Short mmCIF file of C-alpha atoms in Angstrom, two decimals:
data_model
loop_
_atom_site.label_atom_id
_atom_site.label_comp_id
_atom_site.label_asym_id
_atom_site.label_seq_id
_atom_site.Cartn_x
_atom_site.Cartn_y
_atom_site.Cartn_z
CA MET A 267 7.89 36.90 -19.30
CA ARG A 268 4.50 37.58 -21.00
CA GLN A 269 1.91 35.58 -18.60
CA PRO A 270 -0.86 33.37 -19.90
CA ARG A 271 -4.39 35.10 -20.23
CA HIS A 272 -8.04 34.23 -19.19
CA ASN A 273 -10.25 36.14 -21.08
CA VAL A 274 -12.97 37.04 -18.53
CA ASP A 275 -15.18 38.91 -20.46
CA PRO A 276 -17.96 36.78 -22.05
CA VAL A 277 -18.65 35.87 -25.28
CA THR A 278 -20.97 37.82 -27.43
CA ALA A 279 -22.02 36.71 -31.12
CA GLY A 280 -20.78 38.29 -34.01
CA THR A 281 -22.18 38.41 -37.66
CA VAL A 282 -23.09 34.84 -39.02
CA SER A 283 -22.27 34.71 -42.33
CA ALA A 284 -24.76 32.74 -45.30
CA MET A 285 -25.23 28.97 -44.95
CA ARG A 286 -22.74 27.92 -47.50
CA SER A 287 -24.15 25.82 -50.71
CA VAL A 288 -22.86 22.29 -51.10
CA PRO A 289 -22.52 20.80 -55.03
CA GLU A 290 -24.87 18.70 -56.57
CA HIS A 291 -22.97 15.88 -56.83
CA VAL A 292 -22.40 15.71 -52.83
CA ALA A 293 -24.64 12.97 -51.32
CA ARG A 294 -26.92 14.57 -48.67
CA PRO A 295 -28.67 13.17 -45.46
CA ASP A 296 -32.34 13.47 -45.35
CA TYR A 297 -32.67 16.89 -43.64
CA ALA A 298 -30.33 18.74 -46.02
CA THR A 299 -32.99 20.55 -47.81
CA ASN A 300 -35.83 21.16 -45.43
CA GLY A 301 -33.72 21.18 -41.96
CA VAL A 302 -36.09 18.67 -40.83
CA PRO A 303 -34.19 14.74 -40.17
CA ILE A 304 -35.98 11.75 -39.66
CA LEU A 305 -36.11 11.04 -36.08
CA ARG A 306 -35.48 7.37 -35.91
CA THR A 307 -33.34 4.44 -34.11
CA PRO A 308 -32.33 1.66 -36.53
CA ALA A 309 -34.47 -1.47 -36.17
CA GLU A 310 -31.43 -3.38 -35.24
CA LEU A 311 -28.66 -1.10 -33.50
CA ARG A 312 -25.60 -4.07 -33.97
CA LYS A 313 -24.24 -3.03 -37.20
CA ASP A 314 -23.63 -5.00 -39.85
CA ASP A 315 -19.61 -5.64 -40.90
CA ALA A 316 -20.20 -3.33 -44.17
CA THR A 317 -21.70 -0.67 -42.19
CA LEU A 318 -19.03 -0.88 -39.78
CA GLU A 319 -16.71 -0.32 -42.52
CA ARG A 320 -18.21 2.52 -44.04
CA MET A 321 -17.90 4.35 -40.29
CA ARG A 322 -14.23 3.90 -40.37
CA ILE A 323 -13.89 5.36 -43.47
CA ALA A 324 -16.30 8.18 -42.10
CA GLY A 325 -14.98 8.31 -39.10
CA SER A 326 -10.98 8.77 -40.36
CA ALA A 327 -12.47 11.52 -42.80
CA ALA A 328 -14.10 13.34 -39.18
CA ARG A 329 -10.73 13.44 -37.85
CA ARG A 330 -8.42 14.44 -40.99
CA VAL A 331 -11.18 17.45 -41.34
CA LEU A 332 -10.35 18.21 -37.65
CA ARG A 333 -6.74 18.17 -38.60
CA LYS A 334 -7.34 20.55 -41.17
CA VAL A 335 -9.42 23.22 -38.85
CA ALA A 336 -6.43 22.72 -36.17
CA ALA A 337 -4.35 23.75 -38.70
CA GLU A 338 -6.07 27.01 -38.98
CA ILE A 339 -6.59 27.83 -35.25
CA GLY A 340 -4.96 31.03 -33.98
CA PRO A 341 -5.05 34.69 -32.29
CA GLY A 342 -6.62 36.98 -34.83
CA VAL A 343 -9.10 34.07 -36.72
CA THR A 344 -12.48 34.28 -36.38
CA THR A 345 -14.80 30.99 -36.34
CA ASP A 346 -16.34 31.93 -39.38
CA HIS A 347 -12.93 31.14 -41.28
CA LEU A 348 -12.57 27.77 -39.19
CA ASP A 349 -16.60 27.14 -40.86
CA ALA A 350 -15.31 27.42 -44.30
CA VAL A 351 -12.32 25.14 -43.74
CA CYS A 352 -14.71 22.79 -42.51
CA HIS A 353 -16.96 23.24 -45.19
CA ALA A 354 -14.59 22.84 -48.10
CA ALA A 355 -12.62 19.87 -46.28
CA CYS A 356 -16.03 17.60 -46.13
CA ILE A 357 -16.57 18.56 -49.67
CA ALA A 358 -13.13 17.86 -50.68
CA GLU A 359 -13.35 14.05 -48.80
CA GLY A 360 -16.88 13.27 -50.65
CA GLY A 361 -18.92 14.27 -47.74
CA TYR A 362 -21.90 16.41 -46.58
CA PRO A 363 -21.20 18.52 -43.48
CA SER A 364 -23.61 16.92 -41.31
CA PRO A 365 -24.94 19.73 -39.08
CA LEU A 366 -25.03 21.99 -42.33
CA ASN A 367 -28.90 22.92 -41.86
CA TYR A 368 -29.47 19.92 -39.12
CA ASN A 369 -32.77 21.48 -37.73
CA GLY A 370 -31.84 24.77 -39.25
CA TYR A 371 -28.34 24.78 -37.84
CA PRO A 372 -26.47 27.84 -40.44
CA LYS A 373 -22.96 26.38 -40.41
CA SER A 374 -21.01 23.38 -41.08
CA LEU A 375 -19.02 23.51 -37.79
CA CYS A 376 -20.08 23.82 -34.35
CA THR A 377 -16.95 25.84 -32.71
CA SER A 378 -17.56 26.57 -28.78
CA VAL A 379 -15.41 29.47 -27.32
CA ASN A 380 -14.58 29.59 -23.61
CA GLU A 381 -17.70 29.81 -21.41
CA ILE A 382 -20.01 27.78 -24.38
CA ILE A 383 -21.07 24.25 -23.67
CA CYS A 384 -21.50 23.34 -27.27
CA HIS A 385 -23.15 24.28 -30.37
CA GLY A 386 -21.54 27.32 -31.03
CA ILE A 387 -22.11 28.98 -33.91
CA PRO A 388 -19.16 30.01 -36.18
CA ASP A 389 -19.55 33.73 -36.87
CA SER A 390 -17.16 36.92 -37.41
CA ARG A 391 -16.04 37.04 -33.73
CA ALA A 392 -12.19 36.61 -33.77
CA LEU A 393 -10.52 34.68 -31.69
CA ARG A 394 -7.78 35.73 -29.09
CA ASP A 395 -4.78 34.92 -26.92
CA GLY A 396 -5.97 33.31 -24.06
CA ASP A 397 -9.39 31.77 -25.75
CA ILE A 398 -10.03 28.11 -25.69
CA VAL A 399 -12.51 26.71 -28.11
CA ASN A 400 -14.13 23.09 -29.51
CA CYS A 401 -14.32 22.67 -32.81
CA ASP A 402 -16.98 19.77 -33.37
CA VAL A 403 -16.99 18.06 -37.07
CA THR A 404 -19.27 15.71 -38.44
CA ILE A 405 -19.14 14.49 -41.69
CA PHE A 406 -21.68 12.55 -43.93
CA LEU A 407 -20.05 10.05 -46.37
CA ASN A 408 -20.61 6.85 -47.62
CA GLY A 409 -24.51 6.98 -45.98
CA VAL A 410 -23.02 7.41 -42.55
CA HIS A 411 -21.96 9.95 -39.97
CA GLY A 412 -18.42 10.12 -38.39
CA ASP A 413 -18.57 12.43 -35.25
CA HIS A 414 -15.39 14.06 -33.60
CA SER A 415 -14.35 17.21 -31.47
CA GLU A 416 -11.63 18.71 -29.40
CA THR A 417 -10.77 21.56 -27.57
CA PHE A 418 -7.61 23.78 -28.50
CA ALA A 419 -5.98 26.50 -26.63
CA ILE A 420 -5.30 29.99 -28.18
CA GLY A 421 -1.81 31.13 -27.89
CA GLN A 422 -0.99 31.23 -23.95
CA ILE A 423 -4.00 30.24 -21.71
CA ASP A 424 -3.70 30.47 -17.84
CA GLN A 425 -2.98 26.90 -15.42
CA ARG A 426 -6.86 26.24 -14.38
CA SER A 427 -7.80 26.47 -18.21
CA GLN A 428 -4.94 24.18 -18.85
CA GLU A 429 -5.89 21.76 -16.43
CA LEU A 430 -9.60 21.71 -17.77
CA ILE A 431 -8.17 20.87 -21.03
CA GLN A 432 -6.30 17.87 -20.03
CA VAL A 433 -8.68 16.61 -17.45
CA THR A 434 -11.83 16.49 -20.24
CA ARG A 435 -9.48 14.65 -22.80
CA GLU A 436 -8.38 12.23 -19.60
CA CYS A 437 -12.38 11.83 -19.00
CA MET A 438 -13.35 10.90 -22.63
CA TYR A 439 -10.75 8.12 -22.76
CA LEU A 440 -11.51 7.13 -19.22
CA GLY A 441 -15.51 6.53 -20.72
CA ILE A 442 -14.00 5.07 -23.48
CA SER A 443 -11.81 2.38 -21.39
CA ALA A 444 -15.57 1.37 -19.65
CA VAL A 445 -17.09 0.33 -22.53
CA ARG A 446 -17.42 -3.30 -23.55
CA SER A 447 -19.62 -5.86 -24.75
CA GLY A 448 -22.14 -6.80 -21.60
CA GLY A 449 -21.26 -3.81 -19.82
CA VAL A 450 -23.97 -0.77 -19.61
CA VAL A 451 -24.27 2.81 -20.25
CA SER A 452 -23.96 4.07 -16.78
CA ASP A 453 -20.40 2.13 -16.78
CA ILE A 454 -19.40 5.52 -19.05
CA GLY A 455 -20.54 8.45 -16.80
CA LYS A 456 -19.43 6.80 -13.32
CA ALA A 457 -15.87 6.66 -14.69
CA ILE A 458 -16.45 10.64 -16.51
CA GLN A 459 -17.95 12.02 -13.54
CA ASN A 460 -15.86 10.36 -10.89
CA HIS A 461 -12.61 11.65 -12.31
CA ALA A 462 -13.75 14.69 -12.97
CA GLU A 463 -15.22 15.40 -10.02
CA SER A 464 -11.89 14.35 -7.93
CA ALA A 465 -10.00 17.19 -9.99
CA GLY A 466 -12.36 19.87 -8.60
CA PHE A 467 -14.62 20.46 -12.02
CA GLY A 468 -17.97 19.68 -13.05
CA VAL A 469 -20.21 17.52 -15.49
CA VAL A 470 -22.81 18.80 -17.88
CA ARG A 471 -25.59 16.77 -18.03
CA GLU A 472 -28.11 18.71 -20.32
CA PHE A 473 -26.04 17.23 -23.71
CA ILE A 474 -24.99 13.61 -23.61
CA GLY A 475 -23.63 11.12 -26.39
CA HIS A 476 -25.58 9.33 -28.93
CA GLY A 477 -26.28 6.45 -31.43
CA VAL A 478 -24.56 7.11 -34.44
CA GLY A 479 -24.63 5.64 -37.92
CA GLU A 480 -26.86 6.13 -40.96
CA VAL A 481 -29.02 8.45 -38.62
CA PHE A 482 -27.10 11.28 -36.88
CA HIS A 483 -28.20 10.90 -33.83
CA HIS A 484 -30.01 7.48 -32.18
CA GLN A 485 -30.26 5.15 -29.26
CA PRO A 486 -28.80 4.89 -26.84
CA ASN A 487 -28.04 8.06 -24.94
CA ILE A 488 -24.87 8.36 -23.51
CA PRO A 489 -25.11 10.54 -19.77
CA HIS A 490 -21.60 11.65 -18.83
CA TYR A 491 -22.45 11.43 -15.35
CA TYR A 492 -23.66 8.67 -13.41
CA GLU A 493 -27.25 7.70 -14.12
CA PRO A 494 -27.71 4.26 -12.09
CA SER A 495 -30.83 3.45 -14.42
CA ALA A 496 -28.89 3.80 -17.33
CA ARG A 497 -28.78 0.09 -17.54
CA PHE A 498 -29.06 -0.48 -21.04
CA GLU A 499 -26.76 -3.16 -22.37
CA PHE A 500 -23.80 -2.90 -25.09
CA ALA A 501 -23.31 -5.36 -27.41
CA PRO A 502 -20.51 -5.88 -30.43
CA GLY A 503 -21.04 -3.40 -33.68
CA MET A 504 -22.88 -0.64 -31.69
CA THR A 505 -21.65 2.28 -32.33
CA PHE A 506 -21.97 5.89 -30.56
CA THR A 507 -20.18 9.14 -29.66
CA ILE A 508 -18.56 9.63 -26.07
CA GLU A 509 -18.15 13.56 -25.69
CA PRO A 510 -18.13 14.81 -21.95
CA MET A 511 -18.35 17.99 -21.61
CA ILE A 512 -16.75 19.28 -18.40
CA THR A 513 -16.20 23.00 -16.30
CA ILE A 514 -14.67 24.91 -14.45
CA GLY A 515 -17.56 26.22 -12.23
CA SER A 516 -21.09 25.40 -12.69
CA PRO A 517 -22.60 22.99 -14.82
CA LYS A 518 -25.54 24.23 -15.48
CA ALA A 519 -26.29 25.49 -19.09
CA GLN A 520 -28.07 28.65 -20.29
CA LEU A 521 -29.67 28.69 -23.90
CA TRP A 522 -29.20 31.98 -25.76
CA GLU A 523 -31.07 33.49 -27.89
CA ASP A 524 -30.28 32.23 -31.29
CA GLY A 525 -31.87 28.35 -29.75
CA TRP A 526 -28.29 26.93 -30.10
CA THR A 527 -25.56 28.40 -28.71
CA ALA A 528 -25.29 26.88 -24.67
CA ALA A 529 -23.26 28.61 -22.10
CA THR A 530 -22.45 27.67 -18.56
CA ALA A 531 -24.98 29.62 -16.29
CA ASP A 532 -22.03 31.17 -14.37
CA LEU A 533 -20.29 31.78 -17.45
CA SER A 534 -17.46 29.25 -16.33
CA ARG A 535 -15.08 27.90 -19.03
CA THR A 536 -15.51 24.72 -20.41
CA ALA A 537 -14.03 21.95 -22.43
CA GLN A 538 -15.17 18.84 -24.64
CA PHE A 539 -13.69 16.24 -26.40
CA GLU A 540 -15.51 13.32 -28.65
CA HIS A 541 -14.53 10.05 -30.36
CA THR A 542 -17.03 7.86 -32.14
CA VAL A 543 -16.47 4.47 -31.13
CA LEU A 544 -17.40 0.57 -31.45
CA VAL A 545 -18.25 -1.94 -29.24
CA GLN A 546 -16.16 -5.40 -29.96
CA GLU A 547 -16.30 -8.84 -28.96
CA ASP A 548 -13.53 -8.50 -26.92
CA GLY A 549 -12.90 -4.83 -26.36
CA VAL A 550 -13.80 -1.56 -27.69
CA GLU A 551 -12.52 0.55 -31.33
CA ILE A 552 -11.93 3.90 -31.84
CA LEU A 553 -13.30 5.08 -35.59
CA THR A 554 -12.71 8.73 -35.68
CA VAL A 555 -8.85 8.41 -36.30
CA ASP A 556 -6.56 9.21 -39.32
CA ASP A 557 -5.45 6.40 -41.66
CA ASP A 558 -1.76 7.26 -40.51
CA GLU A 559 -2.61 6.81 -37.14
CA ALA A 560 -2.72 3.06 -35.01
CA GLN A 561 -5.94 2.11 -35.23
CA PRO A 562 -6.85 2.52 -31.22
CA PHE A 563 -8.32 -0.97 -29.80
CA LEU A 564 -8.61 -1.38 -26.22
CA ALA A 565 -8.64 -5.12 -25.76
CA ASP A 566 -10.53 -6.23 -22.65
CA ALA A 567 -7.24 -8.19 -21.71
CA ASP A 568 -5.43 -4.71 -22.02
CA ARG A 569 -7.48 -3.05 -19.48
CA GLN A 570 -5.79 -3.27 -16.41
CA ASN A 571 -2.71 -1.86 -18.24
CA TRP A 572 -4.82 1.60 -18.94
CA PRO A 573 -3.62 4.40 -20.04
CA ALA A 574 -0.62 2.76 -21.70
CA THR A 575 -2.70 1.70 -24.68
CA ILE A 576 -3.95 5.33 -25.17
CA SER A 577 -1.86 7.77 -23.65
CA LEU A 578 -3.94 10.14 -21.70
CA THR A 579 -0.74 12.69 -21.59
CA ASP A 580 -0.76 13.17 -25.00
CA THR A 581 -1.84 16.96 -26.11
CA GLY A 582 -3.06 16.21 -29.50
CA PHE A 583 -3.50 18.85 -32.07
CA LYS A 584 -1.68 22.02 -31.02
CA ALA A 585 -3.34 25.45 -31.74
#
């Protein structure tokens, strides 16, 4: 029987293809032309019902786009091909791929392989049996962003990488379960860090979750580790991402010369999962779900039954 692989060679950059074009009829975010986002936090973080409905639509679209990308993942497939799939899928949804030209980012998708923590640039490198890859999709649709990612196994992977993926997914959902009206940001990081470290994994601190809506990144900042001073209080109508990055080894990051790709300092493997969520009066709602899925909503009254509401053992998409 063939043994699962764990590729030990560090990821090296391939050739990055030209930036893909977007049809003129597609509405664009403020940075699409010049690459410079208007950095602002909305005056009111609590979104109105009309904006929240747009957020649900964009979140569902992000989920569908990620499904299309996931269907293409496998040994021998280049991350540039995955970018092309993501780009076309966003346009088919009527949206703009949010990463494209955000502060000059050259692609429509982030693909982070093995030791790459986040913001890996799709290129000519082919995925290999034994790799793991995070695909991070964001779509700008109807004036708002939907942000969603998952980590996938390529072929057969080793046991520790399987555990890493599973624990990272659990960390995301446990972070979501910590969200409630009147709660504070540090509740999320505490839940995530406790679970990750109890399994022998590290939590990346350099990259965090963020508010999202009409602006791609805004307040509140969401650390995925316990930060006692993070006392920002949640209120109904707030939307933000929870996207823990968990490592087998060192949680410290080092940046590649491209200015985007962040790798673990010791080149150990890392995984990430992400949902966009909404604080409700009586619970928390996950916005990045497809129309054919039950709308995940964790009511305050159901928290004692967690994880029955959303299974932590569901492996999600298959590569």
